[in-house]
Amino acid sequence: MNCSSRLTGLLFWTTTVAFGQSVYSIADMFKPRATPADSIFNVSILMLAICAAIFVVVGGLLTFTIVRFRRRKVDDNREPAQVYGSTRIEIAWTVIPVLIVLALGMATARSVVEVQNKRIPADALKVTVIGHQWWWEFRYPELGIVTANELHVPLSTTTKSTVTALTLESADVAHSFWVPQLAGKMDLIPGVTTSMWIDPRQQGIFLGNCAEYCGMQHANMLLRVVVEPAADFEKWVDAQKMDAASDPRLESARTTFLSLNCINCHAVRGTIAKGTFGPDLSHLMSRATLGAGMIPNTVENLRAWLKDPQTIKHGNLMPNMQLNSRELDEIVKYLSSLK
Ligand code: CUA
């Protein structure tokens, strides 16, 4: 990746508004916007408060001792009074820490139970999250939608609480799904199914990250959760359910795409492309990023990606397809029509 595209990427990630939506970065982790995140926030504030109090007491006593019992004269070599054995002090410094640990343990257990024992309502939106090196697949089994890297979920309001139930799996190695403002981390383990839930009450785009080292591009396994009002979510669902656009003017571009090896790894709804190894491309241009959040999804970047994905995201599993310039033009033309 060259310097200017790195800079574009940086600007892209520090921007706070995209597509007219507010973007909430990972740095906003102390502003929870869903119930599981509230629970974690509350317990962490309690921990911080208790630890701060311990710090103040210990630091205060230490400072007091240093000042109070300092050597006052250069030739004063007398030892201060020594204390040998005090049952009261022994009891105090055993009992107080035990009580503190007990209180912290109970607060944590309460929070864990609150999040993990939640009864998922029958009408919850179900999404299967599949971790891949290094991108996210989102499947909505009841809606028949497959997308990548951007999870769309409906907004939960005070009048109607809307829960999204996530089932997490891995296609290869261990990953971890983490969107700090919505919930805690949940691992995606090969051969094991885990679950979590969210009920976001703020509209906008929430940024997240893979939080378990999963190989070379772990740091670039980014994700976004797009929280939108029910009506907008329905609109998005309807658009995703449609077959991929097929503009008759792009017939030759489409034919070129379908004649290449792209279709062994990628699916495009309503065509013979049914690969499942890479992200579904049916509505590629409805997504904001390429390479799992690495670069903005513009026609220019799409072209650069197709020309050589390895220079943008080194080590990713999409090989350089060695497209000639005609093929490159045609594929860019076709893919950028998939709204
Ligand atoms: Cu996936 Cu780290």
mmCIF file of C-alpha atoms and ligand atoms in Angstrom:
data_model
loop_
_atom_site.group_PDB
_atom_site.id
_atom_site.type_symbol
_atom_site.label_atom_id
_atom_site.label_comp_id
_atom_site.label_asym_id
_atom_site.label_seq_id
_atom_site.Cartn_x
_atom_site.Cartn_y
_atom_site.Cartn_z
ATOM 1 C CA MET A 1 0.000 0.000 0.000
ATOM 2 C CA ASN A 2 1.521 3.331 -0.937
ATOM 3 C CA CYS A 3 1.680 6.397 1.251
ATOM 4 C CA SER A 4 -1.221 8.302 -0.250
ATOM 5 C CA SER A 5 -3.613 5.388 0.002
ATOM 6 C CA ARG A 6 -2.515 4.877 3.615
ATOM 7 C CA LEU A 7 -3.375 8.512 4.228
ATOM 8 C CA THR A 8 -6.758 8.086 2.556
ATOM 9 C CA GLY A 9 -7.344 5.082 4.785
ATOM 10 C CA LEU A 10 -6.444 7.071 7.875
ATOM 11 C CA LEU A 11 -8.760 9.919 6.926
ATOM 12 C CA PHE A 12 -11.418 7.380 6.150
ATOM 13 C CA TRP A 13 -11.184 5.865 9.602
ATOM 14 C CA THR A 14 -11.087 9.115 11.478
ATOM 15 C CA THR A 15 -14.099 10.534 9.700
ATOM 16 C CA THR A 16 -17.183 10.758 11.879
ATOM 17 C CA VAL A 17 -19.849 10.905 9.242
ATOM 18 C CA ALA A 18 -20.293 8.495 6.329
ATOM 19 C CA PHE A 19 -23.302 8.293 4.060
ATOM 20 C CA GLY A 20 -24.979 10.839 6.337
ATOM 21 C CA GLN A 21 -24.658 8.401 9.262
ATOM 22 C CA SER A 22 -22.660 9.026 12.412
ATOM 23 C CA VAL A 23 -19.705 6.703 12.783
ATOM 24 C CA TYR A 24 -18.779 5.520 16.276
ATOM 25 C CA SER A 25 -15.187 4.435 16.580
ATOM 26 C CA ILE A 26 -13.693 1.790 18.827
ATOM 27 C CA ALA A 27 -12.322 4.637 20.948
ATOM 28 C CA ASP A 28 -15.906 5.362 22.042
ATOM 29 C CA MET A 29 -15.927 2.211 24.157
ATOM 30 C CA PHE A 30 -16.960 4.138 27.253
ATOM 31 C CA LYS A 31 -20.200 5.182 25.589
ATOM 32 C CA PRO A 32 -22.274 1.990 25.520
ATOM 33 C CA ARG A 33 -25.208 1.915 23.101
ATOM 34 C CA ALA A 34 -26.718 -1.525 23.778
ATOM 35 C CA THR A 35 -27.666 -3.528 26.860
ATOM 36 C CA PRO A 36 -24.702 -5.985 26.924
ATOM 37 C CA ALA A 37 -22.295 -3.039 26.597
ATOM 38 C CA ASP A 38 -24.144 -1.185 29.418
ATOM 39 C CA SER A 39 -23.638 -4.155 31.658
ATOM 40 C CA ILE A 40 -19.908 -4.310 30.916
ATOM 41 C CA PHE A 41 -19.602 -0.542 31.275
ATOM 42 C CA ASN A 42 -21.239 -0.581 34.719
ATOM 43 C CA VAL A 43 -19.024 -3.332 36.041
ATOM 44 C CA SER A 44 -15.885 -1.698 34.636
ATOM 45 C CA ILE A 45 -16.749 1.672 36.210
ATOM 46 C CA LEU A 46 -17.280 -0.069 39.551
ATOM 47 C CA MET A 47 -13.880 -1.815 39.163
ATOM 48 C CA LEU A 48 -12.198 1.464 38.243
ATOM 49 C CA ALA A 49 -13.772 3.234 41.218
ATOM 50 C CA ILE A 50 -12.714 0.520 43.691
ATOM 51 C CA CYS A 51 -9.196 0.341 42.219
ATOM 52 C CA ALA A 52 -8.934 4.148 42.308
ATOM 53 C CA ALA A 53 -9.967 4.137 45.988
ATOM 54 C CA ILE A 54 -7.333 1.455 46.766
ATOM 55 C CA PHE A 55 -4.730 3.473 44.890
ATOM 56 C CA VAL A 56 -5.565 6.641 46.829
ATOM 57 C CA VAL A 57 -5.483 4.863 50.215
ATOM 58 C CA VAL A 58 -2.245 2.946 49.534
ATOM 59 C CA GLY A 59 -0.571 5.907 47.825
ATOM 60 C CA GLY A 60 -1.709 8.235 50.632
ATOM 61 C CA LEU A 61 -0.404 5.948 53.388
ATOM 62 C CA LEU A 62 2.867 5.491 51.556
ATOM 63 C CA THR A 63 3.335 9.245 51.096
ATOM 64 C CA PHE A 64 2.398 9.894 54.710
ATOM 65 C CA THR A 65 4.909 7.291 55.920
ATOM 66 C CA ILE A 66 7.707 8.626 53.749
ATOM 67 C CA VAL A 67 7.166 12.182 54.929
ATOM 68 C CA ARG A 68 6.331 11.470 58.562
ATOM 69 C CA PHE A 69 9.174 9.026 59.210
ATOM 70 C CA ARG A 70 11.885 10.529 57.040
ATOM 71 C CA ARG A 71 15.351 10.989 58.533
ATOM 72 C CA ARG A 72 15.358 14.483 59.921
ATOM 73 C CA LYS A 73 19.015 14.979 60.736
ATOM 74 C CA VAL A 74 22.042 13.734 58.834
ATOM 75 C CA ASP A 75 23.544 12.024 61.858
ATOM 76 C CA ASP A 76 20.230 10.594 63.112
ATOM 77 C CA ASN A 77 20.749 6.848 62.815
ATOM 78 C CA ARG A 78 18.066 5.737 65.228
ATOM 79 C CA GLU A 79 15.560 3.193 63.891
ATOM 80 C CA PRO A 80 11.909 4.194 64.137
ATOM 81 C CA ALA A 81 9.737 2.146 66.510
ATOM 82 C CA GLN A 82 9.243 -1.384 65.071
ATOM 83 C CA VAL A 83 5.952 -3.245 65.245
ATOM 84 C CA TYR A 84 6.129 -7.028 65.712
ATOM 85 C CA GLY A 85 2.895 -8.951 65.273
ATOM 86 C CA SER A 86 -0.480 -7.270 65.553
ATOM 87 C CA THR A 87 -3.535 -9.477 65.334
ATOM 88 C CA ARG A 88 -5.741 -6.517 64.579
ATOM 89 C CA ILE A 89 -3.626 -5.371 61.623
ATOM 90 C CA GLU A 90 -3.276 -8.953 60.356
ATOM 91 C CA ILE A 91 -7.049 -9.409 60.425
ATOM 92 C CA ALA A 92 -7.657 -6.034 58.779
ATOM 93 C CA TRP A 93 -5.330 -6.631 55.838
ATOM 94 C CA THR A 94 -6.733 -10.094 55.268
ATOM 95 C CA VAL A 95 -10.411 -9.316 55.618
ATOM 96 C CA ILE A 96 -10.510 -6.050 53.640
ATOM 97 C CA PRO A 97 -8.959 -7.502 50.448
ATOM 98 C CA VAL A 98 -11.177 -10.597 50.722
ATOM 99 C CA LEU A 99 -14.259 -8.364 50.913
ATOM 100 C CA ILE A 100 -13.058 -6.283 47.953
ATOM 101 C CA VAL A 101 -12.427 -9.384 45.824
ATOM 102 C CA LEU A 102 -15.812 -10.784 46.844
ATOM 103 C CA ALA A 103 -17.595 -7.558 45.875
ATOM 104 C CA LEU A 104 -15.781 -7.407 42.517
ATOM 105 C CA GLY A 105 -16.467 -11.097 41.882
ATOM 106 C CA MET A 106 -20.148 -10.729 42.627
ATOM 107 C CA ALA A 107 -20.525 -7.639 40.453
ATOM 108 C CA THR A 108 -18.779 -9.446 37.579
ATOM 109 C CA ALA A 109 -20.896 -12.583 38.009
ATOM 110 C CA ARG A 110 -24.053 -10.495 37.986
ATOM 111 C CA SER A 111 -23.002 -8.837 34.758
ATOM 112 C CA VAL A 112 -22.048 -12.158 33.113
ATOM 113 C CA VAL A 113 -25.389 -13.708 34.102
ATOM 114 C CA GLU A 114 -27.297 -10.634 32.903
ATOM 115 C CA VAL A 115 -25.705 -10.892 29.450
ATOM 116 C CA GLN A 116 -25.436 -14.662 29.033
ATOM 117 C CA ASN A 117 -28.769 -15.739 30.515
ATOM 118 C CA LYS A 118 -30.825 -13.303 28.499
ATOM 119 C CA ARG A 119 -33.891 -14.979 27.063
ATOM 120 C CA ILE A 120 -33.762 -14.270 23.345
ATOM 121 C CA PRO A 121 -37.232 -13.263 22.134
ATOM 122 C CA ALA A 122 -38.716 -15.474 19.418
ATOM 123 C CA ASP A 123 -38.957 -12.540 17.013
ATOM 124 C CA ALA A 124 -35.259 -11.669 17.335
ATOM 125 C CA LEU A 125 -33.394 -11.152 14.070
ATOM 126 C CA LYS A 126 -31.083 -14.122 13.552
ATOM 127 C CA VAL A 127 -27.684 -13.690 11.963
ATOM 128 C CA THR A 128 -24.894 -16.203 11.520
ATOM 129 C CA VAL A 129 -21.471 -14.597 11.699
ATOM 130 C CA ILE A 130 -18.682 -16.584 10.059
ATOM 131 C CA GLY A 131 -15.098 -15.511 10.600
ATOM 132 C CA HIS A 132 -12.706 -15.976 7.690
ATOM 133 C CA GLN A 133 -9.066 -15.012 7.278
ATOM 134 C CA TRP A 134 -9.542 -11.960 7.078
ATOM 135 C CA TRP A 135 -13.116 -10.910 6.608
ATOM 136 C CA TRP A 136 -16.567 -11.394 8.066
ATOM 137 C CA GLU A 137 -19.461 -13.222 6.485
ATOM 138 C CA PHE A 138 -22.970 -12.364 7.673
ATOM 139 C CA ARG A 139 -25.808 -14.751 6.840
ATOM 140 C CA TYR A 140 -29.444 -13.998 7.633
ATOM 141 C CA PRO A 141 -30.907 -17.527 7.395
ATOM 142 C CA GLU A 142 -34.540 -16.467 7.804
ATOM 143 C CA LEU A 143 -34.230 -13.684 5.250
ATOM 144 C CA GLY A 144 -32.053 -15.518 2.732
ATOM 145 C CA ILE A 145 -29.412 -12.785 2.666
ATOM 146 C CA VAL A 146 -25.647 -13.134 2.604
ATOM 147 C CA THR A 147 -23.339 -10.160 2.949
ATOM 148 C CA ALA A 148 -19.858 -9.336 4.165
ATOM 149 C CA ASN A 149 -18.079 -7.061 6.629
ATOM 150 C CA GLU A 150 -21.090 -4.817 7.257
ATOM 151 C CA LEU A 151 -23.754 -6.151 9.557
ATOM 152 C CA HIS A 152 -27.080 -4.365 9.205
ATOM 153 C CA VAL A 153 -29.404 -4.567 12.206
ATOM 154 C CA PRO A 154 -32.606 -2.775 13.184
ATOM 155 C CA LEU A 155 -32.622 -0.069 15.830
ATOM 156 C CA SER A 156 -34.093 -0.900 19.227
ATOM 157 C CA THR A 157 -36.400 1.845 20.468
ATOM 158 C CA THR A 158 -38.021 2.582 23.833
ATOM 159 C CA THR A 159 -41.367 1.507 22.418
ATOM 160 C CA LYS A 160 -40.061 -1.630 20.692
ATOM 161 C CA SER A 161 -36.997 -3.496 21.890
ATOM 162 C CA THR A 162 -35.377 -5.240 18.939
ATOM 163 C CA VAL A 163 -32.841 -7.935 19.627
ATOM 164 C CA THR A 164 -30.388 -9.332 17.088
ATOM 165 C CA ALA A 165 -29.191 -12.817 18.014
ATOM 166 C CA LEU A 166 -25.791 -13.682 16.590
ATOM 167 C CA THR A 167 -24.548 -17.235 16.103
ATOM 168 C CA LEU A 168 -20.807 -17.268 15.581
ATOM 169 C CA GLU A 169 -18.707 -19.792 13.674
ATOM 170 C CA SER A 170 -15.312 -19.887 12.070
ATOM 171 C CA ALA A 171 -14.302 -21.116 8.634
ATOM 172 C CA ASP A 172 -10.643 -21.473 9.556
ATOM 173 C CA VAL A 173 -8.904 -20.279 12.733
ATOM 174 C CA ALA A 174 -10.060 -18.594 15.935
ATOM 175 C CA HIS A 175 -11.364 -15.020 15.579
ATOM 176 C CA SER A 176 -13.223 -12.743 17.964
ATOM 177 C CA PHE A 177 -16.168 -10.469 17.204
ATOM 178 C CA TRP A 178 -15.878 -7.157 19.000
ATOM 179 C CA VAL A 179 -17.891 -3.984 18.613
ATOM 180 C CA PRO A 180 -17.118 -2.248 21.926
ATOM 181 C CA GLN A 181 -20.137 0.042 22.053
ATOM 182 C CA LEU A 182 -22.567 -2.818 21.540
ATOM 183 C CA ALA A 183 -21.266 -5.833 23.445
ATOM 184 C CA GLY A 184 -18.250 -7.649 24.806
ATOM 185 C CA LYS A 185 -15.982 -9.859 22.741
ATOM 186 C CA MET A 186 -17.134 -13.274 21.604
ATOM 187 C CA ASP A 187 -14.768 -15.831 20.113
ATOM 188 C CA LEU A 188 -15.417 -17.641 16.842
ATOM 189 C CA ILE A 189 -13.865 -21.075 17.225
ATOM 190 C CA PRO A 190 -13.496 -23.679 14.458
ATOM 191 C CA GLY A 191 -15.932 -26.537 15.050
ATOM 192 C CA VAL A 192 -17.727 -24.747 17.885
ATOM 193 C CA THR A 193 -20.782 -22.506 17.736
ATOM 194 C CA THR A 194 -20.946 -19.556 20.112
ATOM 195 C CA SER A 195 -23.641 -16.934 20.493
ATOM 196 C CA MET A 196 -24.245 -13.380 21.611
ATOM 197 C CA TRP A 197 -26.899 -10.705 21.236
ATOM 198 C CA ILE A 198 -27.220 -6.979 20.781
ATOM 199 C CA ASP A 199 -30.074 -4.468 20.990
ATOM 200 C CA PRO A 200 -28.519 -1.191 19.766
ATOM 201 C CA ARG A 201 -30.502 1.883 20.742
ATOM 202 C CA GLN A 202 -28.545 4.418 18.707
ATOM 203 C CA GLN A 203 -28.738 4.789 14.958
ATOM 204 C CA GLY A 204 -25.385 4.949 13.155
ATOM 205 C CA ILE A 205 -22.352 2.940 12.133
ATOM 206 C CA PHE A 206 -20.443 1.177 14.893
ATOM 207 C CA LEU A 207 -16.906 0.120 14.133
ATOM 208 C CA GLY A 208 -15.479 -3.137 15.375
ATOM 209 C CA ASN A 209 -12.445 -5.338 15.020
ATOM 210 C CA CYS A 210 -11.392 -8.936 15.156
ATOM 211 C CA ALA A 211 -10.059 -9.252 18.692
ATOM 212 C CA GLU A 212 -8.231 -12.577 18.518
ATOM 213 C CA TYR A 213 -4.939 -12.879 16.673
ATOM 214 C CA CYS A 214 -5.769 -14.838 13.547
ATOM 215 C CA GLY A 215 -2.812 -14.366 11.239
ATOM 216 C CA MET A 216 -1.013 -11.758 9.210
ATOM 217 C CA GLN A 217 -3.968 -9.470 8.453
ATOM 218 C CA HIS A 218 -5.695 -9.814 11.836
ATOM 219 C CA ALA A 219 -5.413 -6.050 12.358
ATOM 220 C CA ASN A 220 -7.230 -5.476 9.077
ATOM 221 C CA MET A 221 -10.178 -7.710 9.872
ATOM 222 C CA LEU A 222 -12.451 -4.763 10.533
ATOM 223 C CA LEU A 223 -16.185 -4.735 10.701
ATOM 224 C CA ARG A 224 -19.071 -2.308 10.840
ATOM 225 C CA VAL A 225 -22.474 -2.646 12.379
ATOM 226 C CA VAL A 226 -25.006 -0.453 10.633
ATOM 227 C CA VAL A 227 -27.894 0.273 12.984
ATOM 228 C CA GLU A 228 -30.921 1.688 11.236
ATOM 229 C CA PRO A 229 -34.604 2.325 11.976
ATOM 230 C CA ALA A 230 -36.880 -0.637 11.196
ATOM 231 C CA ALA A 231 -38.191 0.924 7.967
ATOM 232 C CA ASP A 232 -34.683 1.535 6.592
ATOM 233 C CA PHE A 233 -33.597 -1.928 7.651
ATOM 234 C CA GLU A 234 -36.543 -3.448 5.766
ATOM 235 C CA LYS A 235 -35.610 -1.418 2.724
ATOM 236 C CA TRP A 236 -32.053 -2.720 2.930
ATOM 237 C CA VAL A 237 -33.328 -6.296 3.290
ATOM 238 C CA ASP A 238 -35.552 -5.932 0.231
ATOM 239 C CA ALA A 239 -32.663 -4.587 -1.822
ATOM 240 C CA GLN A 240 -30.328 -7.389 -0.681
ATOM 241 C CA LYS A 241 -32.911 -10.035 -1.554
ATOM 242 C CA MET A 242 -32.979 -8.919 -5.167
ATOM 243 C CA ASP A 243 -30.924 -10.622 -7.823
ATOM 244 C CA ALA A 244 -27.799 -8.728 -8.789
ATOM 245 C CA ALA A 245 -28.352 -5.855 -11.199
ATOM 246 C CA SER A 246 -28.075 -6.894 -14.827
ATOM 247 C CA ASP A 247 -27.943 -3.875 -17.051
ATOM 248 C CA PRO A 248 -28.212 -5.060 -20.699
ATOM 249 C CA ARG A 249 -25.567 -2.457 -21.625
ATOM 250 C CA LEU A 250 -23.106 -4.351 -19.416
ATOM 251 C CA GLU A 251 -23.728 -7.727 -21.024
ATOM 252 C CA SER A 252 -20.187 -8.110 -22.285
ATOM 253 C CA ALA A 253 -18.728 -7.052 -18.933
ATOM 254 C CA ARG A 254 -20.957 -9.562 -17.178
ATOM 255 C CA THR A 255 -19.983 -12.327 -19.574
ATOM 256 C CA THR A 256 -16.296 -11.604 -18.990
ATOM 257 C CA PHE A 257 -16.758 -11.772 -15.221
ATOM 258 C CA LEU A 258 -18.683 -15.023 -15.401
ATOM 259 C CA SER A 259 -16.075 -16.566 -17.701
ATOM 260 C CA LEU A 260 -13.242 -16.040 -15.230
ATOM 261 C CA ASN A 261 -12.172 -17.893 -12.109
ATOM 262 C CA CYS A 262 -13.785 -15.197 -9.919
ATOM 263 C CA ILE A 263 -16.937 -17.305 -9.767
ATOM 264 C CA ASN A 264 -15.197 -20.227 -8.068
ATOM 265 C CA CYS A 265 -14.838 -18.141 -4.909
ATOM 266 C CA HIS A 266 -17.549 -15.480 -5.150
ATOM 267 C CA ALA A 267 -21.317 -15.602 -5.514
ATOM 268 C CA VAL A 268 -23.473 -13.145 -7.434
ATOM 269 C CA ARG A 269 -27.197 -13.672 -6.913
ATOM 270 C CA GLY A 270 -29.100 -14.702 -10.002
ATOM 271 C CA THR A 271 -26.006 -15.770 -11.959
ATOM 272 C CA ILE A 272 -23.938 -18.939 -12.248
ATOM 273 C CA ALA A 273 -21.429 -17.447 -9.780
ATOM 274 C CA LYS A 274 -22.000 -19.473 -6.627
ATOM 275 C CA GLY A 275 -18.602 -19.603 -4.924
ATOM 276 C CA THR A 276 -18.631 -19.325 -1.152
ATOM 277 C CA PHE A 277 -14.945 -19.071 -0.348
ATOM 278 C CA GLY A 278 -14.842 -15.287 -0.697
ATOM 279 C CA PRO A 279 -17.372 -12.547 0.047
ATOM 280 C CA ASP A 280 -20.735 -12.526 -1.748
ATOM 281 C CA LEU A 281 -20.633 -9.811 -4.413
ATOM 282 C CA SER A 282 -24.337 -9.543 -5.319
ATOM 283 C CA HIS A 283 -24.666 -6.043 -3.884
ATOM 284 C CA LEU A 284 -21.011 -5.152 -3.548
ATOM 285 C CA MET A 285 -21.454 -1.430 -4.102
ATOM 286 C CA SER A 286 -23.956 -1.159 -1.256
ATOM 287 C CA ARG A 287 -21.002 -1.688 1.082
ATOM 288 C CA ALA A 288 -18.781 1.148 2.213
ATOM 289 C CA THR A 289 -15.428 -0.607 2.264
ATOM 290 C CA LEU A 290 -13.228 -3.102 0.476
ATOM 291 C CA GLY A 291 -10.835 -5.618 2.015
ATOM 292 C CA ALA A 292 -12.864 -5.857 5.273
ATOM 293 C CA GLY A 293 -12.771 -2.192 6.152
ATOM 294 C CA MET A 294 -9.331 -1.418 4.746
ATOM 295 C CA ILE A 295 -10.179 1.071 2.026
ATOM 296 C CA PRO A 296 -13.285 2.974 0.905
ATOM 297 C CA ASN A 297 -15.282 1.134 -1.721
ATOM 298 C CA THR A 298 -14.805 3.434 -4.690
ATOM 299 C CA VAL A 299 -14.513 2.440 -8.351
ATOM 300 C CA GLU A 300 -10.889 3.559 -8.276
ATOM 301 C CA ASN A 301 -10.067 1.419 -5.240
ATOM 302 C CA LEU A 302 -12.017 -1.510 -6.633
ATOM 303 C CA ARG A 303 -9.853 -1.336 -9.725
ATOM 304 C CA ALA A 304 -6.672 -1.219 -7.650
ATOM 305 C CA TRP A 305 -7.892 -4.172 -5.584
ATOM 306 C CA LEU A 306 -8.694 -6.274 -8.648
ATOM 307 C CA LYS A 307 -5.413 -5.402 -10.281
ATOM 308 C CA ASP A 308 -3.504 -6.763 -7.318
ATOM 309 C CA PRO A 309 -5.204 -7.407 -3.978
ATOM 310 C CA GLN A 310 -1.837 -8.385 -2.517
ATOM 311 C CA THR A 311 -0.379 -4.880 -2.678
ATOM 312 C CA ILE A 312 -3.343 -3.553 -0.682
ATOM 313 C CA LYS A 313 -3.800 -6.407 1.794
ATOM 314 C CA HIS A 314 -0.685 -8.513 1.725
ATOM 315 C CA GLY A 315 -1.255 -12.209 2.372
ATOM 316 C CA ASN A 316 -5.014 -12.115 1.860
ATOM 317 C CA LEU A 317 -6.455 -15.194 0.181
ATOM 318 C CA MET A 318 -7.466 -13.479 -3.045
ATOM 319 C CA PRO A 319 -4.648 -14.024 -5.510
ATOM 320 C CA ASN A 320 -3.525 -11.580 -8.147
ATOM 321 C CA MET A 321 -5.647 -12.837 -11.057
ATOM 322 C CA GLN A 322 -3.214 -11.362 -13.631
ATOM 323 C CA LEU A 323 -6.103 -9.715 -15.473
ATOM 324 C CA ASN A 324 -5.242 -8.009 -18.724
ATOM 325 C CA SER A 325 -6.375 -4.422 -19.084
ATOM 326 C CA ARG A 326 -9.501 -5.328 -21.070
ATOM 327 C CA GLU A 327 -10.571 -7.870 -18.452
ATOM 328 C CA LEU A 328 -9.810 -5.417 -15.683
ATOM 329 C CA ASP A 329 -11.947 -2.722 -17.330
ATOM 330 C CA GLU A 330 -14.826 -5.121 -17.884
ATOM 331 C CA ILE A 331 -14.795 -6.555 -14.363
ATOM 332 C CA VAL A 332 -14.589 -3.152 -12.754
ATOM 333 C CA LYS A 333 -17.483 -2.048 -14.951
ATOM 334 C CA TYR A 334 -19.574 -5.077 -14.013
ATOM 335 C CA LEU A 335 -18.809 -5.175 -10.280
ATOM 336 C CA SER A 336 -19.293 -1.449 -9.845
ATOM 337 C CA SER A 337 -22.813 -1.867 -11.262
ATOM 338 C CA LEU A 338 -23.774 -4.233 -8.433
ATOM 339 C CA LYS A 339 -25.573 -1.773 -6.201
HETATM 340 CU CU1 CUA B 1 -9.745 -12.633 12.766
HETATM 341 CU CU2 CUA B 1 -8.068 -11.712 14.206
#
